[in-house]
Amino acid sequence: MASAGLQFFAFMLALFGAFGDIAATLLPNWKVNADVGSNIITAITQMQGLWMDCTWYSTGMFSCTLKYSVLSLPVYIQAARTTMVLSCILSAFGICITTVGMKCTKLGGDTDSKSHTCFAGGVCFVLAGIFGLVPTSWYTREIISNFLDQTIPESSKDEPGGAIYIGFISAGFLLVAGVIFCTSCFKKQQGAWIYPPKQQHFPSIQQENNAGYNLKDYV
């Protein structure tokens, strides 16, 4: 089992990853389009997220519109909504489970029970990282493909926003934390497989000696 310091480091990575995952899910800047136009005073920045679309004007005005209709959204946005929510839920479960299984806590029972608990929490973190990595990659692919499409006007082309970068970083944190927690429970068992305990035959030797002493008594 890994040291308490390494587990605490993995837990902090998972904590930052979970908070970043929630922030990326709620932020409206997954897709950004800056239309300066002919006058810098009327510059407009349009941002599109998973749940709302926002428009920011250079005059300081800011307005957002919620996306109420789910069926009217593209498939990649619907999939991003589902997978990001699952990623947030799994990361929250992983934090609760690993809190019980870490060596620095007094919960979870003996060492073997804590090891199994850490493994379960690590699996949650790995799944959360995968669920967070898939929508960000798919969303980025759609933005890049539309940007390289020559049939789309330049004013309608978008660029990846800050929420996508936060999603990538958070998924990486969750994956690293999950791998650390998953591998921590195998170290003790691996050592037992490599160096098996030596078998001792002291009881049989002692029985033979006792038998010899009994035969001498009869002579």
PDB file of C-alpha atoms in Angstrom:
ATOM      1  CA  MET A   1       0.000   0.000   0.000  1.00  0.00           C
ATOM      2  CA  ALA A   2       1.274   3.462  -0.888  1.00  0.00           C
ATOM      3  CA  SER A   3       2.519   5.865   1.742  1.00  0.00           C
ATOM      4  CA  ALA A   4       0.178   8.312   3.413  1.00  0.00           C
ATOM      5  CA  GLY A   5       1.938  11.242   1.745  1.00  0.00           C
ATOM      6  CA  LEU A   6       1.451   9.829  -1.751  1.00  0.00           C
ATOM      7  CA  GLN A   7      -2.191   9.089  -1.045  1.00  0.00           C
ATOM      8  CA  PHE A   8      -2.721  12.609   0.255  1.00  0.00           C
ATOM      9  CA  PHE A   9      -1.088  14.001  -2.903  1.00  0.00           C
ATOM     10  CA  ALA A  10      -3.408  11.886  -5.065  1.00  0.00           C
ATOM     11  CA  PHE A  11      -6.384  13.008  -2.989  1.00  0.00           C
ATOM     12  CA  MET A  12      -5.499  16.674  -3.547  1.00  0.00           C
ATOM     13  CA  LEU A  13      -5.174  16.046  -7.283  1.00  0.00           C
ATOM     14  CA  ALA A  14      -8.582  14.400  -7.290  1.00  0.00           C
ATOM     15  CA  LEU A  15     -10.036  17.289  -5.297  1.00  0.00           C
ATOM     16  CA  PHE A  16      -8.729  19.869  -7.765  1.00  0.00           C
ATOM     17  CA  GLY A  17      -9.919  17.675 -10.631  1.00  0.00           C
ATOM     18  CA  ALA A  18     -13.422  17.399  -9.181  1.00  0.00           C
ATOM     19  CA  PHE A  19     -13.727  21.151  -8.648  1.00  0.00           C
ATOM     20  CA  GLY A  20     -12.384  21.811 -12.135  1.00  0.00           C
ATOM     21  CA  ASP A  21     -14.807  19.274 -13.553  1.00  0.00           C
ATOM     22  CA  ILE A  22     -17.764  21.037 -11.952  1.00  0.00           C
ATOM     23  CA  ALA A  23     -16.503  24.434 -13.114  1.00  0.00           C
ATOM     24  CA  ALA A  24     -16.007  23.229 -16.691  1.00  0.00           C
ATOM     25  CA  THR A  25     -19.505  21.771 -16.728  1.00  0.00           C
ATOM     26  CA  LEU A  26     -21.134  25.018 -15.626  1.00  0.00           C
ATOM     27  CA  LEU A  27     -19.011  27.587 -17.475  1.00  0.00           C
ATOM     28  CA  PRO A  28     -20.537  29.023 -20.673  1.00  0.00           C
ATOM     29  CA  ASN A  29     -17.276  29.469 -22.608  1.00  0.00           C
ATOM     30  CA  TRP A  30     -16.803  26.097 -24.273  1.00  0.00           C
ATOM     31  CA  LYS A  31     -16.907  27.846 -27.634  1.00  0.00           C
ATOM     32  CA  VAL A  32     -15.862  31.485 -28.168  1.00  0.00           C
ATOM     33  CA  ASN A  33     -16.409  33.751 -31.162  1.00  0.00           C
ATOM     34  CA  ALA A  34     -15.005  37.296 -31.116  1.00  0.00           C
ATOM     35  CA  ASP A  35     -16.587  39.529 -33.769  1.00  0.00           C
ATOM     36  CA  VAL A  36     -14.841  42.902 -33.719  1.00  0.00           C
ATOM     37  CA  GLY A  37     -16.558  44.245 -36.814  1.00  0.00           C
ATOM     38  CA  SER A  38     -15.836  47.629 -38.339  1.00  0.00           C
ATOM     39  CA  ASN A  39     -15.888  49.490 -35.015  1.00  0.00           C
ATOM     40  CA  ILE A  40     -14.089  48.440 -31.840  1.00  0.00           C
ATOM     41  CA  ILE A  41     -16.824  50.111 -29.780  1.00  0.00           C
ATOM     42  CA  THR A  42     -19.423  47.609 -31.037  1.00  0.00           C
ATOM     43  CA  ALA A  43     -17.206  44.546 -30.506  1.00  0.00           C
ATOM     44  CA  ILE A  44     -19.123  41.428 -29.483  1.00  0.00           C
ATOM     45  CA  THR A  45     -17.854  38.228 -27.865  1.00  0.00           C
ATOM     46  CA  GLN A  46     -20.216  35.279 -28.141  1.00  0.00           C
ATOM     47  CA  MET A  47     -19.717  32.294 -25.877  1.00  0.00           C
ATOM     48  CA  GLN A  48     -21.487  28.955 -26.053  1.00  0.00           C
ATOM     49  CA  GLY A  49     -21.603  26.409 -23.268  1.00  0.00           C
ATOM     50  CA  LEU A  50     -23.376  23.193 -22.428  1.00  0.00           C
ATOM     51  CA  TRP A  51     -26.277  24.876 -20.663  1.00  0.00           C
ATOM     52  CA  MET A  52     -26.355  28.477 -21.879  1.00  0.00           C
ATOM     53  CA  ASP A  53     -25.136  30.903 -24.543  1.00  0.00           C
ATOM     54  CA  CYS A  54     -23.762  34.256 -23.450  1.00  0.00           C
ATOM     55  CA  THR A  55     -22.945  37.481 -25.280  1.00  0.00           C
ATOM     56  CA  TRP A  56     -20.544  40.097 -23.958  1.00  0.00           C
ATOM     57  CA  TYR A  57     -20.419  43.590 -25.439  1.00  0.00           C
ATOM     58  CA  SER A  58     -17.476  45.949 -25.231  1.00  0.00           C
ATOM     59  CA  THR A  59     -19.734  48.489 -23.548  1.00  0.00           C
ATOM     60  CA  GLY A  60     -19.918  46.234 -20.485  1.00  0.00           C
ATOM     61  CA  MET A  61     -23.299  44.649 -21.143  1.00  0.00           C
ATOM     62  CA  PHE A  62     -23.594  40.903 -20.591  1.00  0.00           C
ATOM     63  CA  SER A  63     -26.563  38.686 -21.440  1.00  0.00           C
ATOM     64  CA  CYS A  64     -27.121  34.928 -21.311  1.00  0.00           C
ATOM     65  CA  THR A  65     -29.767  32.617 -22.729  1.00  0.00           C
ATOM     66  CA  LEU A  66     -30.445  29.153 -21.328  1.00  0.00           C
ATOM     67  CA  LYS A  67     -30.743  26.153 -23.612  1.00  0.00           C
ATOM     68  CA  TYR A  68     -34.118  24.743 -22.603  1.00  0.00           C
ATOM     69  CA  SER A  69     -34.657  22.338 -25.501  1.00  0.00           C
ATOM     70  CA  VAL A  70     -32.508  19.226 -25.297  1.00  0.00           C
ATOM     71  CA  LEU A  71     -33.621  17.561 -28.533  1.00  0.00           C
ATOM     72  CA  SER A  72     -32.749  20.619 -30.613  1.00  0.00           C
ATOM     73  CA  LEU A  73     -29.112  20.500 -29.509  1.00  0.00           C
ATOM     74  CA  PRO A  74     -26.399  18.765 -31.564  1.00  0.00           C
ATOM     75  CA  VAL A  75     -25.467  15.233 -30.593  1.00  0.00           C
ATOM     76  CA  TYR A  76     -22.029  16.156 -29.272  1.00  0.00           C
ATOM     77  CA  ILE A  77     -23.523  18.723 -26.875  1.00  0.00           C
ATOM     78  CA  GLN A  78     -26.070  16.212 -25.578  1.00  0.00           C
ATOM     79  CA  ALA A  79     -23.313  13.648 -25.069  1.00  0.00           C
ATOM     80  CA  ALA A  80     -21.099  16.260 -23.388  1.00  0.00           C
ATOM     81  CA  ARG A  81     -23.859  17.131 -20.950  1.00  0.00           C
ATOM     82  CA  THR A  82     -24.397  13.514 -19.963  1.00  0.00           C
ATOM     83  CA  THR A  83     -20.763  12.523 -19.645  1.00  0.00           C
ATOM     84  CA  MET A  84     -19.732  15.649 -17.747  1.00  0.00           C
ATOM     85  CA  VAL A  85     -22.522  15.154 -15.205  1.00  0.00           C
ATOM     86  CA  LEU A  86     -21.468  11.514 -14.788  1.00  0.00           C
ATOM     87  CA  SER A  87     -17.867  12.637 -14.353  1.00  0.00           C
ATOM     88  CA  CYS A  88     -18.869  15.048 -11.574  1.00  0.00           C
ATOM     89  CA  ILE A  89     -20.910  12.363  -9.803  1.00  0.00           C
ATOM     90  CA  LEU A  90     -18.146   9.737 -10.027  1.00  0.00           C
ATOM     91  CA  SER A  91     -15.495  12.163  -8.805  1.00  0.00           C
ATOM     92  CA  ALA A  92     -17.683  13.054  -5.807  1.00  0.00           C
ATOM     93  CA  PHE A  93     -18.143   9.340  -5.031  1.00  0.00           C
ATOM     94  CA  GLY A  94     -14.393   8.797  -5.368  1.00  0.00           C
ATOM     95  CA  ILE A  95     -13.632  11.575  -2.896  1.00  0.00           C
ATOM     96  CA  CYS A  96     -16.035  10.120  -0.339  1.00  0.00           C
ATOM     97  CA  ILE A  97     -14.685   6.585  -0.766  1.00  0.00           C
ATOM     98  CA  THR A  98     -10.995   7.468  -0.669  1.00  0.00           C
ATOM     99  CA  THR A  99     -11.528   9.604   2.427  1.00  0.00           C
ATOM    100  CA  VAL A 100     -12.456   6.397   4.213  1.00  0.00           C
ATOM    101  CA  GLY A 101      -9.680   4.314   2.666  1.00  0.00           C
ATOM    102  CA  MET A 102      -6.656   6.591   3.071  1.00  0.00           C
ATOM    103  CA  LYS A 103      -4.015   5.639   5.618  1.00  0.00           C
ATOM    104  CA  CYS A 104      -4.063   9.065   7.241  1.00  0.00           C
ATOM    105  CA  THR A 105      -7.690   8.623   8.356  1.00  0.00           C
ATOM    106  CA  LYS A 106      -9.034   6.550  11.228  1.00  0.00           C
ATOM    107  CA  LEU A 107     -11.934   5.168   9.190  1.00  0.00           C
ATOM    108  CA  GLY A 108     -12.268   2.044   7.087  1.00  0.00           C
ATOM    109  CA  GLY A 109     -11.114  -0.714   9.422  1.00  0.00           C
ATOM    110  CA  ASP A 110      -7.887  -2.679   8.968  1.00  0.00           C
ATOM    111  CA  THR A 111      -5.213  -2.299   6.300  1.00  0.00           C
ATOM    112  CA  ASP A 112      -6.763  -4.757   3.851  1.00  0.00           C
ATOM    113  CA  SER A 113     -10.150  -3.056   4.036  1.00  0.00           C
ATOM    114  CA  LYS A 114      -8.552   0.346   3.468  1.00  0.00           C
ATOM    115  CA  SER A 115      -6.642  -1.054   0.507  1.00  0.00           C
ATOM    116  CA  HIS A 116      -9.794  -2.327  -1.153  1.00  0.00           C
ATOM    117  CA  THR A 117     -11.578   0.949  -0.426  1.00  0.00           C
ATOM    118  CA  CYS A 118      -8.770   2.932  -2.046  1.00  0.00           C
ATOM    119  CA  PHE A 119      -8.981   0.707  -5.100  1.00  0.00           C
ATOM    120  CA  ALA A 120     -12.724   1.362  -5.407  1.00  0.00           C
ATOM    121  CA  GLY A 121     -12.142   5.102  -5.099  1.00  0.00           C
ATOM    122  CA  GLY A 122      -9.376   4.941  -7.681  1.00  0.00           C
ATOM    123  CA  VAL A 123     -11.705   3.206 -10.138  1.00  0.00           C
ATOM    124  CA  CYS A 124     -14.216   6.026  -9.639  1.00  0.00           C
ATOM    125  CA  PHE A 125     -11.533   8.613 -10.367  1.00  0.00           C
ATOM    126  CA  VAL A 126     -10.360   6.803 -13.499  1.00  0.00           C
ATOM    127  CA  LEU A 127     -13.912   6.549 -14.828  1.00  0.00           C
ATOM    128  CA  ALA A 128     -14.523  10.208 -13.972  1.00  0.00           C
ATOM    129  CA  GLY A 129     -11.387  11.196 -15.872  1.00  0.00           C
ATOM    130  CA  ILE A 130     -12.443   9.171 -18.914  1.00  0.00           C
ATOM    131  CA  PHE A 131     -15.958  10.630 -18.839  1.00  0.00           C
ATOM    132  CA  GLY A 132     -14.440  14.102 -18.608  1.00  0.00           C
ATOM    133  CA  LEU A 133     -11.898  13.521 -21.367  1.00  0.00           C
ATOM    134  CA  VAL A 134     -14.330  12.185 -23.958  1.00  0.00           C
ATOM    135  CA  PRO A 135     -16.651  15.236 -24.231  1.00  0.00           C
ATOM    136  CA  THR A 136     -13.826  17.764 -24.211  1.00  0.00           C
ATOM    137  CA  SER A 137     -12.035  15.896 -27.002  1.00  0.00           C
ATOM    138  CA  TRP A 138     -15.236  15.502 -29.031  1.00  0.00           C
ATOM    139  CA  TYR A 139     -16.186  19.154 -28.542  1.00  0.00           C
ATOM    140  CA  THR A 140     -12.695  20.292 -29.562  1.00  0.00           C
ATOM    141  CA  ARG A 141     -12.835  18.109 -32.666  1.00  0.00           C
ATOM    142  CA  GLU A 142     -16.124  19.712 -33.729  1.00  0.00           C
ATOM    143  CA  ILE A 143     -14.714  23.213 -33.242  1.00  0.00           C
ATOM    144  CA  ILE A 144     -11.553  22.454 -35.221  1.00  0.00           C
ATOM    145  CA  SER A 145     -13.452  20.746 -38.053  1.00  0.00           C
ATOM    146  CA  ASN A 146     -15.800  23.718 -38.378  1.00  0.00           C
ATOM    147  CA  PHE A 147     -12.886  26.129 -38.244  1.00  0.00           C
ATOM    148  CA  LEU A 148     -11.086  24.327 -41.089  1.00  0.00           C
ATOM    149  CA  ASP A 149     -14.235  24.065 -43.194  1.00  0.00           C
ATOM    150  CA  GLN A 150     -13.902  26.470 -46.137  1.00  0.00           C
ATOM    151  CA  THR A 151     -17.662  26.644 -46.713  1.00  0.00           C
ATOM    152  CA  ILE A 152     -18.285  28.278 -43.319  1.00  0.00           C
ATOM    153  CA  PRO A 153     -17.866  32.079 -43.190  1.00  0.00           C
ATOM    154  CA  GLU A 154     -15.072  33.512 -41.081  1.00  0.00           C
ATOM    155  CA  SER A 155     -17.534  35.345 -38.840  1.00  0.00           C
ATOM    156  CA  SER A 156     -19.223  32.046 -37.916  1.00  0.00           C
ATOM    157  CA  LYS A 157     -16.056  30.180 -36.962  1.00  0.00           C
ATOM    158  CA  ASP A 158     -15.336  29.597 -33.291  1.00  0.00           C
ATOM    159  CA  GLU A 159     -12.361  28.760 -31.135  1.00  0.00           C
ATOM    160  CA  PRO A 160     -12.035  26.576 -28.016  1.00  0.00           C
ATOM    161  CA  GLY A 161     -12.870  28.421 -24.827  1.00  0.00           C
ATOM    162  CA  GLY A 162     -11.428  28.272 -21.350  1.00  0.00           C
ATOM    163  CA  ALA A 163     -13.897  25.649 -20.156  1.00  0.00           C
ATOM    164  CA  ILE A 164     -12.418  23.085 -22.548  1.00  0.00           C
ATOM    165  CA  TYR A 165      -8.898  23.655 -21.214  1.00  0.00           C
ATOM    166  CA  ILE A 166     -10.163  23.370 -17.654  1.00  0.00           C
ATOM    167  CA  GLY A 167     -11.903  20.125 -18.618  1.00  0.00           C
ATOM    168  CA  PHE A 168      -8.713  18.664 -20.084  1.00  0.00           C
ATOM    169  CA  ILE A 169      -6.633  19.576 -17.012  1.00  0.00           C
ATOM    170  CA  SER A 170      -9.284  18.271 -14.606  1.00  0.00           C
ATOM    171  CA  ALA A 171      -9.539  14.968 -16.486  1.00  0.00           C
ATOM    172  CA  GLY A 172      -5.769  14.586 -16.297  1.00  0.00           C
ATOM    173  CA  PHE A 173      -5.779  15.217 -12.542  1.00  0.00           C
ATOM    174  CA  LEU A 174      -8.525  12.641 -12.025  1.00  0.00           C
ATOM    175  CA  LEU A 175      -6.757  10.023 -14.139  1.00  0.00           C
ATOM    176  CA  VAL A 176      -3.446  10.454 -12.313  1.00  0.00           C
ATOM    177  CA  ALA A 177      -5.150  10.318  -8.921  1.00  0.00           C
ATOM    178  CA  GLY A 178      -7.107   7.225  -9.929  1.00  0.00           C
ATOM    179  CA  VAL A 179      -4.001   5.399 -11.118  1.00  0.00           C
ATOM    180  CA  ILE A 180      -2.177   6.185  -7.866  1.00  0.00           C
ATOM    181  CA  PHE A 181      -5.041   4.907  -5.725  1.00  0.00           C
ATOM    182  CA  CYS A 182      -5.545   1.795  -7.868  1.00  0.00           C
ATOM    183  CA  THR A 183      -1.877   0.799  -7.854  1.00  0.00           C
ATOM    184  CA  SER A 184      -1.416   1.494  -4.150  1.00  0.00           C
ATOM    185  CA  CYS A 185      -3.385  -1.568  -3.081  1.00  0.00           C
ATOM    186  CA  PHE A 186      -1.354  -4.024  -5.192  1.00  0.00           C
ATOM    187  CA  LYS A 187       2.099  -3.292  -3.800  1.00  0.00           C
ATOM    188  CA  LYS A 188       1.702  -5.322  -0.667  1.00  0.00           C
ATOM    189  CA  GLN A 189       0.216  -8.288  -2.513  1.00  0.00           C
ATOM    190  CA  GLN A 190       2.874  -8.090  -5.217  1.00  0.00           C
ATOM    191  CA  GLY A 191       5.591  -8.290  -2.601  1.00  0.00           C
ATOM    192  CA  ALA A 192       3.958 -11.373  -1.156  1.00  0.00           C
ATOM    193  CA  TRP A 193       3.918 -13.025  -4.585  1.00  0.00           C
ATOM    194  CA  ILE A 194       7.569 -12.242  -5.338  1.00  0.00           C
ATOM    195  CA  TYR A 195       8.856 -13.233  -1.910  1.00  0.00           C
ATOM    196  CA  PRO A 196       6.612 -16.048  -0.665  1.00  0.00           C
ATOM    197  CA  PRO A 197       6.888 -16.911   3.018  1.00  0.00           C
ATOM    198  CA  LYS A 198       9.258 -19.729   3.821  1.00  0.00           C
ATOM    199  CA  GLN A 199       7.662 -22.917   5.000  1.00  0.00           C
ATOM    200  CA  GLN A 200       8.832 -24.116   8.361  1.00  0.00           C
ATOM    201  CA  HIS A 201       8.726 -27.762   9.393  1.00  0.00           C
ATOM    202  CA  PHE A 202       9.561 -27.428  13.043  1.00  0.00           C
ATOM    203  CA  PRO A 203       6.595 -29.469  14.276  1.00  0.00           C
ATOM    204  CA  SER A 204       7.497 -32.518  12.146  1.00  0.00           C
ATOM    205  CA  ILE A 205      11.161 -32.374  13.196  1.00  0.00           C
ATOM    206  CA  GLN A 206      10.124 -32.150  16.797  1.00  0.00           C
ATOM    207  CA  GLN A 207       7.849 -35.172  16.391  1.00  0.00           C
ATOM    208  CA  GLU A 208      10.713 -37.217  14.906  1.00  0.00           C
ATOM    209  CA  ASN A 209      12.968 -36.269  17.807  1.00  0.00           C
ATOM    210  CA  ASN A 210      10.284 -37.263  20.279  1.00  0.00           C
ATOM    211  CA  ALA A 211       9.899 -40.575  18.490  1.00  0.00           C
ATOM    212  CA  GLY A 212      13.635 -41.161  18.743  1.00  0.00           C
ATOM    213  CA  TYR A 213      13.625 -40.431  22.423  1.00  0.00           C
ATOM    214  CA  ASN A 214      10.787 -42.890  22.948  1.00  0.00           C
ATOM    215  CA  LEU A 215      12.694 -45.649  21.144  1.00  0.00           C
ATOM    216  CA  LYS A 216      15.775 -45.055  23.306  1.00  0.00           C
ATOM    217  CA  ASP A 217      13.655 -45.401  26.403  1.00  0.00           C
ATOM    218  CA  TYR A 218      12.568 -48.869  25.328  1.00  0.00           C
ATOM    219  CA  VAL A 219      16.149 -50.102  24.627  1.00  0.00           C
TER     220      VAL A 219
END
